[in-house]
Each structure stands twice: as structure tokens, then as C-alpha cells.
GROMACS .gro file of N, CA and C in nm:
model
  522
    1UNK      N    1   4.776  10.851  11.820
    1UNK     CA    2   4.747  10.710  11.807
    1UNK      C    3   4.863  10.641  11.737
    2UNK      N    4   4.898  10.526  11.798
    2UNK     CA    5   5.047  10.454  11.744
    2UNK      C    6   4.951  10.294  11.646
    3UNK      N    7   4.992  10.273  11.546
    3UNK     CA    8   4.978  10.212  11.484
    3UNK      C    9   5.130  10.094  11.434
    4UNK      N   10   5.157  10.040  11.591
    4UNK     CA   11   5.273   9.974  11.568
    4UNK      C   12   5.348   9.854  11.470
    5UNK      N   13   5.230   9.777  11.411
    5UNK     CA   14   5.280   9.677  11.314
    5UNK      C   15   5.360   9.749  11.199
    6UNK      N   16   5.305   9.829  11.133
    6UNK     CA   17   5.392   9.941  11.054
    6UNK      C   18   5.465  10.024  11.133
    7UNK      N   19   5.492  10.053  11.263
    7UNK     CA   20   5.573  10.194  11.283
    7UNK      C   21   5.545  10.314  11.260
    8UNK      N   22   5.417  10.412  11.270
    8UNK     CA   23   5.342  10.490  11.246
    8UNK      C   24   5.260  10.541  11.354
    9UNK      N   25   5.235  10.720  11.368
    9UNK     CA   26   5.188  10.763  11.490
    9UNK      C   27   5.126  10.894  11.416
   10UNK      N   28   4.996  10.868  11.499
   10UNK     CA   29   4.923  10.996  11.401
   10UNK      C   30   4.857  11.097  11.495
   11UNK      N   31   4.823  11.166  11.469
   11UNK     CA   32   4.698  11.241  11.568
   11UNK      C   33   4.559  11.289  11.477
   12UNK      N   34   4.464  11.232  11.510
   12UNK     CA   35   4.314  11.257  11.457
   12UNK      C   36   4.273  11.355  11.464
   13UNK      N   37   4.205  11.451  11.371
   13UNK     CA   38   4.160  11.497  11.389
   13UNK      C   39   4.083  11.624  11.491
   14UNK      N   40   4.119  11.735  11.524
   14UNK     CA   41   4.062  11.796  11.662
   14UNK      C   42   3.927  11.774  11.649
   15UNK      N   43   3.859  11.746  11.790
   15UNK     CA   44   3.738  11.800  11.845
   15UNK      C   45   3.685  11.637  11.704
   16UNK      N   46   3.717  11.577  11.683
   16UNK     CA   47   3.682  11.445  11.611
   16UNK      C   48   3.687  11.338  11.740
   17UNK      N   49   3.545  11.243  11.720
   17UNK     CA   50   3.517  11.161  11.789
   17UNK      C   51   3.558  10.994  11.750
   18UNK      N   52   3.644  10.952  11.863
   18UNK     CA   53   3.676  10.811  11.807
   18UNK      C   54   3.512  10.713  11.855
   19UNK      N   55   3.524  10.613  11.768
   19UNK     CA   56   3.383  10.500  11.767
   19UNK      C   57   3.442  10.354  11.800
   20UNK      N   58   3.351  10.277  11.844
   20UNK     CA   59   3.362  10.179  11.878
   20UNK      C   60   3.394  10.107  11.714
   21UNK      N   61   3.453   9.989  11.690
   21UNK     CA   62   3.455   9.939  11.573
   21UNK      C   63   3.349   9.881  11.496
   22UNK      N   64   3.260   9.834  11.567
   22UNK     CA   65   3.151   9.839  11.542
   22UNK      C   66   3.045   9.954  11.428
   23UNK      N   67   3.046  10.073  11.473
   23UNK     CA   68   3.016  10.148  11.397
   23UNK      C   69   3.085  10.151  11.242
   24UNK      N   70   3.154  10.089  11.232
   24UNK     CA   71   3.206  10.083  11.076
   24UNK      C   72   3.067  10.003  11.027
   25UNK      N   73   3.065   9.892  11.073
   25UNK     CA   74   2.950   9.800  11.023
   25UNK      C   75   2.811   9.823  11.033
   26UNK      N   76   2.752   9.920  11.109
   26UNK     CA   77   2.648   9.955  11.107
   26UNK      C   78   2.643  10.094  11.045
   27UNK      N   79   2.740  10.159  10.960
   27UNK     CA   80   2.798  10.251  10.863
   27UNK      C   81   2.742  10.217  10.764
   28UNK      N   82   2.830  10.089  10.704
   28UNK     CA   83   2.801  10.047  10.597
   28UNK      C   84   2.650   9.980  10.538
   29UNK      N   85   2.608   9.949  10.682
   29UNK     CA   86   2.463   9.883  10.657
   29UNK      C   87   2.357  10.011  10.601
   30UNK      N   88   2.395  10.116  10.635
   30UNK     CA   89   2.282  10.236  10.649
   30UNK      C   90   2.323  10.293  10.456
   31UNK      N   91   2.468  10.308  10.422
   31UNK     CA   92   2.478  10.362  10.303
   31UNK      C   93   2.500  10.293  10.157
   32UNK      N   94   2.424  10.309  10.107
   32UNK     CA   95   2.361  10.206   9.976
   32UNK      C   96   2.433  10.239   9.799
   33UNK      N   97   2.544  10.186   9.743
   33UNK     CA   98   2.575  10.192   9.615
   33UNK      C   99   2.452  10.178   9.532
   34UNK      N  100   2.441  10.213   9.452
   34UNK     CA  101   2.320  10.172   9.329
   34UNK      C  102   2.340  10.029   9.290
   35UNK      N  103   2.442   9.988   9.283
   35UNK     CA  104   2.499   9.873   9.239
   35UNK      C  105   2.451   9.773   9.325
   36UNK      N  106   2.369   9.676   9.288
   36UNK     CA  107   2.305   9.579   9.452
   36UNK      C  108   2.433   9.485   9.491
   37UNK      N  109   2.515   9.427   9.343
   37UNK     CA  110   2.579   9.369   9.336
   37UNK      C  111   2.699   9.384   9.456
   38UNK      N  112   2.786   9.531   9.381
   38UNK     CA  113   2.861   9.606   9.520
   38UNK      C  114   2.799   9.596   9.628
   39UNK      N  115   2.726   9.637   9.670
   39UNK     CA  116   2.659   9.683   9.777
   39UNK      C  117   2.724   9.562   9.878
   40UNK      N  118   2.636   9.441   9.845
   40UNK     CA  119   2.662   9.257   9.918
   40UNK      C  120   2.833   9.266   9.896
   41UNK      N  121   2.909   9.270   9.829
   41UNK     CA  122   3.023   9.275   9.783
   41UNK      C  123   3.098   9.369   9.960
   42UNK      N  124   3.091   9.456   9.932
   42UNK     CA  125   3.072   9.536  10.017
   42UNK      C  126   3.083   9.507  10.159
   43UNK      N  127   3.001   9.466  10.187
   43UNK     CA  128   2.866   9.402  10.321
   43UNK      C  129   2.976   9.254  10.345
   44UNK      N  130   3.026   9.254  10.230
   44UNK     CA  131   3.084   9.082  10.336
   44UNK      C  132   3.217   9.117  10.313
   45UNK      N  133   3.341   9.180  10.226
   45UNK     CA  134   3.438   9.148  10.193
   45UNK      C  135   3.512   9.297  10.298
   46UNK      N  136   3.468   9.383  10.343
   46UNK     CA  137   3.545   9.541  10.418
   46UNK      C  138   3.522   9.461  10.505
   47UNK      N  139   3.669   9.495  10.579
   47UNK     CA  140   3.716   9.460  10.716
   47UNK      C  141   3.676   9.545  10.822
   48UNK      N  142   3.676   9.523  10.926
   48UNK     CA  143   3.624   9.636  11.037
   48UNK      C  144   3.739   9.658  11.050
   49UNK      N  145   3.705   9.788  11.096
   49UNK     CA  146   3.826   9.911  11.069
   49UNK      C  147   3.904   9.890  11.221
   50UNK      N  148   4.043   9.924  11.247
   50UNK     CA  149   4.060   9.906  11.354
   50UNK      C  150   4.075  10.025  11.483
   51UNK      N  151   4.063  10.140  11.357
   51UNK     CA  152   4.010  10.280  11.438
   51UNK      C  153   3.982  10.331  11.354
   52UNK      N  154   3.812  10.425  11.408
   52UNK     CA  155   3.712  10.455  11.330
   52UNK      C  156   3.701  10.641  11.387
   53UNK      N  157   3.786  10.739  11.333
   53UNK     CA  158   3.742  10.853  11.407
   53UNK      C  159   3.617  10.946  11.327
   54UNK      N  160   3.483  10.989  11.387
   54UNK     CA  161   3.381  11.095  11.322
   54UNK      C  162   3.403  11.206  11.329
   55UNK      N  163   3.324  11.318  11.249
   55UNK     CA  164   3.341  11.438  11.279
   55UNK      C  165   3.218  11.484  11.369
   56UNK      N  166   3.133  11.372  11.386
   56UNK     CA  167   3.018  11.428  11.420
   56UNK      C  168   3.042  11.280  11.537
   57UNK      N  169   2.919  11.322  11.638
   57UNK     CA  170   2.856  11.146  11.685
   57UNK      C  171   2.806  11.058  11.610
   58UNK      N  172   2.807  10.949  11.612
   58UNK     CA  173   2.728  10.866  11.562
   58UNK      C  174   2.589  10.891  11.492
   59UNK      N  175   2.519  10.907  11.492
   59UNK     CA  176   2.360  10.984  11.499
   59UNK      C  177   2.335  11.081  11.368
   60UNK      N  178   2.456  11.117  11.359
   60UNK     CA  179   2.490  11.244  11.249
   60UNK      C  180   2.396  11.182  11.173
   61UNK      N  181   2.283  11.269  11.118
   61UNK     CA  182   2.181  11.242  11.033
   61UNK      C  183   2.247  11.251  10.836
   62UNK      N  184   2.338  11.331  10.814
   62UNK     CA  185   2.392  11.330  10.663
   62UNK      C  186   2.502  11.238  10.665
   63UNK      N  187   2.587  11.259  10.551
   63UNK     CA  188   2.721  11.183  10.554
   63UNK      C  189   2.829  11.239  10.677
   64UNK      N  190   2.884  11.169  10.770
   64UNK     CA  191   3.004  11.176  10.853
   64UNK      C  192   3.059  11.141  10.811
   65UNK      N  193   3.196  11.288  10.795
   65UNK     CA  194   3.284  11.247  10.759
   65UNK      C  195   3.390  11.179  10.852
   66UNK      N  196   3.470  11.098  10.798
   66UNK     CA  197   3.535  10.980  10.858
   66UNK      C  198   3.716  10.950  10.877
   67UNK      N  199   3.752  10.904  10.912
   67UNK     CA  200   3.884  10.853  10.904
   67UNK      C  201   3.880  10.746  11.003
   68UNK      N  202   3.923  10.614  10.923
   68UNK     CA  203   3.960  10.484  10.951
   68UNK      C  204   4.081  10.389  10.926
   69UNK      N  205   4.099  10.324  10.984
   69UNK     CA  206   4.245  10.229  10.990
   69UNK      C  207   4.188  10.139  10.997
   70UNK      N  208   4.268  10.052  10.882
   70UNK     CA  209   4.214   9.894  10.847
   70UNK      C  210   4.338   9.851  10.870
   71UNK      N  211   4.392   9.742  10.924
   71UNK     CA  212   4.516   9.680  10.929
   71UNK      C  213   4.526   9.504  10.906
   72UNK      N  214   4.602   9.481  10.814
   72UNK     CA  215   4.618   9.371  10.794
   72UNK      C  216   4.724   9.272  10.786
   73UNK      N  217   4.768   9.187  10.800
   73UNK     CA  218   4.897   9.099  10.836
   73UNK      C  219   4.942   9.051  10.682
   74UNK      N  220   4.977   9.098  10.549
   74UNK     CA  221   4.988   9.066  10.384
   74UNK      C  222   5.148   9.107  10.398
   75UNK      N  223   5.189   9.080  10.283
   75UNK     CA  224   5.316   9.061  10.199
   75UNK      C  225   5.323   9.114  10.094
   76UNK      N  226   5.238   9.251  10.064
   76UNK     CA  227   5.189   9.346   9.910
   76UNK      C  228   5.219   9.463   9.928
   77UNK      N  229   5.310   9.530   9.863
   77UNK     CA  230   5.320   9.620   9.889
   77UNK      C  231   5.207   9.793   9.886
   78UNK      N  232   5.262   9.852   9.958
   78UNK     CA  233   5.121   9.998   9.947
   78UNK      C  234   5.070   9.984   9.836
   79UNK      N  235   5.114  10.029   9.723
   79UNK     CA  236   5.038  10.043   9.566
   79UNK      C  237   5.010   9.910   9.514
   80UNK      N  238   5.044   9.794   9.560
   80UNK     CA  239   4.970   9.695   9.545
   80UNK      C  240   4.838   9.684   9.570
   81UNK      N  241   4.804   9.698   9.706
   81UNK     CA  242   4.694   9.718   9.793
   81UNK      C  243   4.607   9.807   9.751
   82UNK      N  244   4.666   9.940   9.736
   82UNK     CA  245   4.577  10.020   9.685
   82UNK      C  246   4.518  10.028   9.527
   83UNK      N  247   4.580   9.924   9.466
   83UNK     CA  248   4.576   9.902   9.327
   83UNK      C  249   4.434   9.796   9.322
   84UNK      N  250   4.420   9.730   9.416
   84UNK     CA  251   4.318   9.670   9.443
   84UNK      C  252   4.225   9.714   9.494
   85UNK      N  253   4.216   9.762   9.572
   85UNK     CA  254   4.099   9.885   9.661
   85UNK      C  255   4.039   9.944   9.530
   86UNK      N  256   4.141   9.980   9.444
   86UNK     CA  257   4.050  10.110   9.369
   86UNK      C  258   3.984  10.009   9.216
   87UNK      N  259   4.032   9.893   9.186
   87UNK     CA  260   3.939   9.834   9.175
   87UNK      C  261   3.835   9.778   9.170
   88UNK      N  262   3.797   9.788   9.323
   88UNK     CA  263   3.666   9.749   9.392
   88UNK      C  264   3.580   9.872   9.393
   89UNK      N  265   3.668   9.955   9.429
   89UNK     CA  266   3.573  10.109   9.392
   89UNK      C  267   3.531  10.147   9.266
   90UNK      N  268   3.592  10.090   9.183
   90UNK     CA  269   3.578  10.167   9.089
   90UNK      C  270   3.402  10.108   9.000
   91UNK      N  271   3.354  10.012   9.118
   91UNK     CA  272   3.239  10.004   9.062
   91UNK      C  273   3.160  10.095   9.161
   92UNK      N  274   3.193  10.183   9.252
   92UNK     CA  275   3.102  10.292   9.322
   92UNK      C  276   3.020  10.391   9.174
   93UNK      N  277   2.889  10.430   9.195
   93UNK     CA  278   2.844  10.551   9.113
   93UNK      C  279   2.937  10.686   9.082
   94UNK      N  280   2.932  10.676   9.001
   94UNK     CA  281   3.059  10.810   8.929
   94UNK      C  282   3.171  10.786   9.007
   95UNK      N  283   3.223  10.709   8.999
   95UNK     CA  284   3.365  10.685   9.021
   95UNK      C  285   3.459  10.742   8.973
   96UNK      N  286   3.525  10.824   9.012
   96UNK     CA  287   3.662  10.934   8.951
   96UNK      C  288   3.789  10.925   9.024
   97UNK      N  289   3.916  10.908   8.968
   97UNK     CA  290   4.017  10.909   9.039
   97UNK      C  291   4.010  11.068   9.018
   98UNK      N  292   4.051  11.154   9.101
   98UNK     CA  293   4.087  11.283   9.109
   98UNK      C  294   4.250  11.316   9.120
   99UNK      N  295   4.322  11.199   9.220
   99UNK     CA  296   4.428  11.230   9.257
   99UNK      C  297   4.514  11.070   9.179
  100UNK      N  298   4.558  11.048   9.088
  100UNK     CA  299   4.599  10.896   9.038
  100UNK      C  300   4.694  10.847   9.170
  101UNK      N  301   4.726  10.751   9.184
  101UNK     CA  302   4.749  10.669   9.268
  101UNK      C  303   4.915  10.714   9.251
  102UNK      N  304   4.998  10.719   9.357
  102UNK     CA  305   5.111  10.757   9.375
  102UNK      C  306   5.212  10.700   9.464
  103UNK      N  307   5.326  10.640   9.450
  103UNK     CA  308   5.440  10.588   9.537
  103UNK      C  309   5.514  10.741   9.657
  104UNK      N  310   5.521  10.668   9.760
  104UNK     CA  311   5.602  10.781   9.825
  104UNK      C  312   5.697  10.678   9.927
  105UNK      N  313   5.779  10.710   9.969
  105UNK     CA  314   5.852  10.693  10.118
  105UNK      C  315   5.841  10.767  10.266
  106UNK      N  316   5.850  10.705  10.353
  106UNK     CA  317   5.809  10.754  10.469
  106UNK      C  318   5.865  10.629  10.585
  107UNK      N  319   6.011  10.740  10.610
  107UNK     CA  320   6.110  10.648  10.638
  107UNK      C  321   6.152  10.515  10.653
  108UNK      N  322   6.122  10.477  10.537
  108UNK     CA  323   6.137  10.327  10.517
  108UNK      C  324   6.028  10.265  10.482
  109UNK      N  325   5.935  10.354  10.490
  109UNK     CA  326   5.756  10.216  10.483
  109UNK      C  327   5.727  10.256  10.342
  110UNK      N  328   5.701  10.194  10.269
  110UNK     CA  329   5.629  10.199  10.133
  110UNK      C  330   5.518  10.231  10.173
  111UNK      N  331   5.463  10.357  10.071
  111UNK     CA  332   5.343  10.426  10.148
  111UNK      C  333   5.242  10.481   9.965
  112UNK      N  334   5.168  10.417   9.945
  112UNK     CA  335   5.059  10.450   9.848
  112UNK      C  336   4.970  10.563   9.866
  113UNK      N  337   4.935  10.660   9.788
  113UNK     CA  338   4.845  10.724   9.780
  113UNK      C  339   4.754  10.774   9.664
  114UNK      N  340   4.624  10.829   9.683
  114UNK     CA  341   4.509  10.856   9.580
  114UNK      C  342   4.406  10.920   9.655
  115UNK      N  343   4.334  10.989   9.570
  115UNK     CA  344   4.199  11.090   9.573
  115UNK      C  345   4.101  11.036   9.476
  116UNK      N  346   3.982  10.995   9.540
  116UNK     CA  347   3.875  11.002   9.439
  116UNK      C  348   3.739  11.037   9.505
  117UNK      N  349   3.659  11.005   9.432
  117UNK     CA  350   3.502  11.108   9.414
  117UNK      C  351   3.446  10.970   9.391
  118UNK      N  352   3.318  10.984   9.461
  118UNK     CA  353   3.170  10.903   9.382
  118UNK      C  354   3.048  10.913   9.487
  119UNK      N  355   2.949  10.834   9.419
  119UNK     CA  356   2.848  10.901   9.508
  119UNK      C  357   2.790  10.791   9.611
  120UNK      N  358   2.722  10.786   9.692
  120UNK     CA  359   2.652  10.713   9.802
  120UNK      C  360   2.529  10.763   9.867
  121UNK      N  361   2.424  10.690   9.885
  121UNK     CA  362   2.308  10.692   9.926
  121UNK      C  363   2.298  10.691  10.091
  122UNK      N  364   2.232  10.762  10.176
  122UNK     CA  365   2.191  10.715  10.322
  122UNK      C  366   2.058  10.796  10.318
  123UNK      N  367   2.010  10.690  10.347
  123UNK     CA  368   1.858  10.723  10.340
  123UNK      C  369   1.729  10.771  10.243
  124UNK      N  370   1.717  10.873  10.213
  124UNK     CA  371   1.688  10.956  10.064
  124UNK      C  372   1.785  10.987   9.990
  125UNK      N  373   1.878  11.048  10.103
  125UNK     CA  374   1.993  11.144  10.007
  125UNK      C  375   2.075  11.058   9.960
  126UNK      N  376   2.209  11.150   9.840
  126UNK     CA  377   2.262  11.117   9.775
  126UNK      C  378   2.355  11.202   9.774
  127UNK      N  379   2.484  11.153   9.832
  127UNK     CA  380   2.578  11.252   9.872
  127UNK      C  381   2.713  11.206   9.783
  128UNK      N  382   2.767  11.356   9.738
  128UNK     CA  383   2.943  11.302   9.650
  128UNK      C  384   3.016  11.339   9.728
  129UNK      N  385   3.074  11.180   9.729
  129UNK     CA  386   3.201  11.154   9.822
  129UNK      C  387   3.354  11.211   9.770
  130UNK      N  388   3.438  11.298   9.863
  130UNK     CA  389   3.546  11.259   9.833
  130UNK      C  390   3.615  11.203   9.955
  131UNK      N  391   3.736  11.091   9.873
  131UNK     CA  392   3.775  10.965   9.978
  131UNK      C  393   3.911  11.019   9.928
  132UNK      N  394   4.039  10.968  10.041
  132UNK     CA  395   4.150  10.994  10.031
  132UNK      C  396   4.209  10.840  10.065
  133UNK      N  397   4.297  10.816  10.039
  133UNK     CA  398   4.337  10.668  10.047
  133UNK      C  399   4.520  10.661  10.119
  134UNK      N  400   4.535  10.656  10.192
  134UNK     CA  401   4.682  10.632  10.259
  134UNK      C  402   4.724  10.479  10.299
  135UNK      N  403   4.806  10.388  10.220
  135UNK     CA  404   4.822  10.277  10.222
  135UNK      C  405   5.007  10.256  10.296
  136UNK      N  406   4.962  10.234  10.371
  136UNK     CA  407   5.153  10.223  10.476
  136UNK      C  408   5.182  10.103  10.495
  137UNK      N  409   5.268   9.989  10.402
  137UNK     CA  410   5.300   9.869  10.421
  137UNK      C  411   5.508   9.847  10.478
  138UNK      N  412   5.468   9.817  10.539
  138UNK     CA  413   5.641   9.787  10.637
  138UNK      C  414   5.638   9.633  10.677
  139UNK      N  415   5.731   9.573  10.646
  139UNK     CA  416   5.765   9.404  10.659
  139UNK      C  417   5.629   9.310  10.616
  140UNK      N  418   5.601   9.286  10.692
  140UNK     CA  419   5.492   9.183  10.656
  140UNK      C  420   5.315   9.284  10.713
  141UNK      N  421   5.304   9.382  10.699
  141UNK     CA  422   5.157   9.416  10.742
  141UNK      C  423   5.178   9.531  10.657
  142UNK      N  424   5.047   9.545  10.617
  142UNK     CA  425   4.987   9.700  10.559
  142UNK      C  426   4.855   9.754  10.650
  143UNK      N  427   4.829   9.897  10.639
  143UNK     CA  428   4.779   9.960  10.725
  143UNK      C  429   4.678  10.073  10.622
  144UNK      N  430   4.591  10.047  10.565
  144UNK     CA  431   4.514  10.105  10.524
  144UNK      C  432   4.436  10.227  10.581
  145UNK      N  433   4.462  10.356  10.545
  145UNK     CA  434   4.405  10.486  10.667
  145UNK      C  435   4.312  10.567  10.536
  146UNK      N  436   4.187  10.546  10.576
  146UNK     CA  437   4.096  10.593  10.467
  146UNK      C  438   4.025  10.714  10.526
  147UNK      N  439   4.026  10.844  10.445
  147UNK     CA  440   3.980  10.972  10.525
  147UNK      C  441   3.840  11.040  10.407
  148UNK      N  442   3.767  11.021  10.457
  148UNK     CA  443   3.594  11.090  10.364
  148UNK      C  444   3.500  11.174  10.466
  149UNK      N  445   3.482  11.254  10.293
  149UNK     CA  446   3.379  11.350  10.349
  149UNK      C  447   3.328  11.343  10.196
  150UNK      N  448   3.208  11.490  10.266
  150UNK     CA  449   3.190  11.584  10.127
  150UNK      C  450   3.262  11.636  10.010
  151UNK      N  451   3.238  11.626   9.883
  151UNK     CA  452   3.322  11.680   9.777
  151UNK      C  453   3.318  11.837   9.809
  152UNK      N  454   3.203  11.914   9.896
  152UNK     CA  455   3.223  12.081   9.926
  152UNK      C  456   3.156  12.089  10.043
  153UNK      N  457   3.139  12.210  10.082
  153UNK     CA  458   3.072  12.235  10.175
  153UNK      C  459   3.157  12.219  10.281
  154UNK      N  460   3.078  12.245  10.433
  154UNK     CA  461   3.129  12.224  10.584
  154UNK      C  462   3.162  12.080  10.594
  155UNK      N  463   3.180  12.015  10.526
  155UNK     CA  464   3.166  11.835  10.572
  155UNK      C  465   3.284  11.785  10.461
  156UNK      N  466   3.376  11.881  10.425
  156UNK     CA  467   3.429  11.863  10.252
  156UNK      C  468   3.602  11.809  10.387
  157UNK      N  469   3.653  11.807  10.486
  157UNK     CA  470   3.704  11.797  10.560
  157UNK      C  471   3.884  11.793  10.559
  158UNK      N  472   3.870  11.918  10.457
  158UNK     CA  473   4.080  11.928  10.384
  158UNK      C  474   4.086  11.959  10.480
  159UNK      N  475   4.067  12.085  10.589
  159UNK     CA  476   4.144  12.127  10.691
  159UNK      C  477   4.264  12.001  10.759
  160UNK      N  478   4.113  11.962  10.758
  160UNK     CA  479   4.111  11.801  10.890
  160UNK      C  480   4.244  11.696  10.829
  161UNK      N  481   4.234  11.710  10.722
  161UNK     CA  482   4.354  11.578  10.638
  161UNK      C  483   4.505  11.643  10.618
  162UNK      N  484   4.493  11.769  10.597
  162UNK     CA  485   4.573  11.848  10.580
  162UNK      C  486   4.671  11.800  10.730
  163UNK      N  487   4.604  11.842  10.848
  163UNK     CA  488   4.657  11.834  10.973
  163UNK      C  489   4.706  11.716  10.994
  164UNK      N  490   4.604  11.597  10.982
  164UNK     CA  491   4.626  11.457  10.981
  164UNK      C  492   4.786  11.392  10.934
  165UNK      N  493   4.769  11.460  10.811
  165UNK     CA  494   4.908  11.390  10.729
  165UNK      C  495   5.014  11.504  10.766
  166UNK      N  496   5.028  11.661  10.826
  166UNK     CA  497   5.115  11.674  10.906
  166UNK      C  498   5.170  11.578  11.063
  167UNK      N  499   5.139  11.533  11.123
  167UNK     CA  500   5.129  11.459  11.206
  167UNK      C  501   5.156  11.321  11.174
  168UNK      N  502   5.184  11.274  11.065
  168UNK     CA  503   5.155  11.095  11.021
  168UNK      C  504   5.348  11.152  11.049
  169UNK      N  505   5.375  11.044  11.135
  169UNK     CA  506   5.519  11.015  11.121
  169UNK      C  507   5.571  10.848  11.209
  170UNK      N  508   5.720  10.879  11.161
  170UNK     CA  509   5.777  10.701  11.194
  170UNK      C  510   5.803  10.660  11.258
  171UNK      N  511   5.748  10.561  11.326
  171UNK     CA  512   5.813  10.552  11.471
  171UNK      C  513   5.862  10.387  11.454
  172UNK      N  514   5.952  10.285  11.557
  172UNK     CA  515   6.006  10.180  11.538
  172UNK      C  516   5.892  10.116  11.512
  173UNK      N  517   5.925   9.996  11.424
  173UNK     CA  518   5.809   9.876  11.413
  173UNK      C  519   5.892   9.796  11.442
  174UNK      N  520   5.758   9.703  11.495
  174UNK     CA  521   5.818   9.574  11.559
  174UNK      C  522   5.862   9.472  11.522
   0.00000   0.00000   0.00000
């Protein structure tokens, strides 16, 4: 998948299902912060993603784990962006940075990164998240690539990110 405003080409996930964009929003409707406040916060201010890949179908009755691309047309650089994101998170239930937020390069694109943990509701359950955060800003757009699962277990999805960010490389932007 080419992600041309930044110059960026990835490959998802194996045997991972891409979703209509849509499903971001009927995602978010189903999984509930404790926080009511967040929650509405939430519900109006996340952008629909502009590719949404599952590990499961849609339907997946627990947490699916995820990887999404948010892309936006700003003038902030990666750790800007992500300096804000984790702001907003940081009112999620047990909120933990695991991985602190980090500068990298990637041929030429200012590229942010971080690991954290917290928890989320769908349905009864109450599942701990870990979220990975990849922020790729080049000229005037940033490209937000957010990858979650389980903190353990079959659904905990390092293989999957591991592969992911072998594969993240540069291609011309426009």
C-alpha cells in the first residue's frame, strides 16, 4: 500500500483483512473508555482512518487487533503530532507510555514514535490495550499509522508490527 502525500509504501499485515473506512466508526461506537467525557471527545474529534487493516473480520466478537492510517494535510512536525495524540490518550484507563515517544529519520520524512498500554471496554469485557504509534510527516502532510492489539496472548500482534515496520520504506512524494 503506497501512502503518497508523505512518500511511504508498506505491506499489511499477512492473511490481515483490509475494511471499508467506515468500520473505524462503527469501532469506536462499540468500545467504551470509563471516562464518558473521553468517550464523546473521542466520538467527534478521530478522523476516519484512511486504511483500516483487521486481524480478524469485522464480527470478531473480542478486541481486533488493528492497523490504521489517518492522513492529514498540517504543517507539525511527527513528534509534534504525536505529542498531541498522547495527550488525548493519556486520559484512556491506565494509561502507560511503555515505549516514550522518540525522533527518527526515514529518508528524509520526520518520523515519531511510541508504545503504550491502557484499557477499553466492548461489551462486558475489558481488554489491555497495547497501541504502537508511527507518525510520518514530509512537506506539508502527516500520516498517522496506528497498530493495536492485546498486551499478551494470540491477539498481542508483535509478529505482525515487527513485519510491518520491516516493509515501511521511501518512496517519492509528491
Amino acid at each position: 500500500y503506497v501512502i503518497a502525500s508523505v512518500g511511504v509504501k508498506f505491506t499489511a499485515p499477512k492473511g490481515w483483512h483490509l475494511n471499508a473506512s467506515n468500520f473505524s466508526k462503527e469501532n469506536l461506537e462499540a468500545l467504551r473508555p470509563s471516562n464518558a467525557g473521553l468517550n464523546e471527545l473521542l466520538k467527534k474529534r478521530t478522523p476516519v482512518a484512511k486504511l483500516i487493516f483487521t486481524n480478524y473480520p469485522v464480527d470478531y466478537p473480542s478486541l481486533n487487533p488493528t492497523l490504521q492510517a489517518h492522513e492529514r494535510e498540517v504543517s507539525f512536525s511527527a513528534m509534534q503530532v504525536l505529542d498531541e495524540a498522547l495527550k488525548q490518550m493519556s486520559a484512556l484507563d491506565s494509561f502507560k507510555v511503555i515505549e516514550a515517544p522518540r525522533a527518527l529519520v526515514l529518508e528524509g520524512r520526520d518520523v515519531a514514535t511510541c508504545r503504550v498500554t491502557f484499557k477499553l471496554t466492548k461489551g462486558d469485557e475489558t481488554y489491555e490495550v497495547e497501541a504502537r504509534s508511527l507518525v510520518i510527516s514530509h512537506q506539508d502532510h502527516v500520516v498517522s499509522l496506528g497498530f493495536s492489539g492485546l498486551t499478551q496472548g494470540k491477539d498481542r500482534s508483535e509478529a505482525e508490527y515487527q513485519a510491518f515496520l520491516k516493509s515501511l520504506t521511501a518512496i517519492n512524494a509528491k
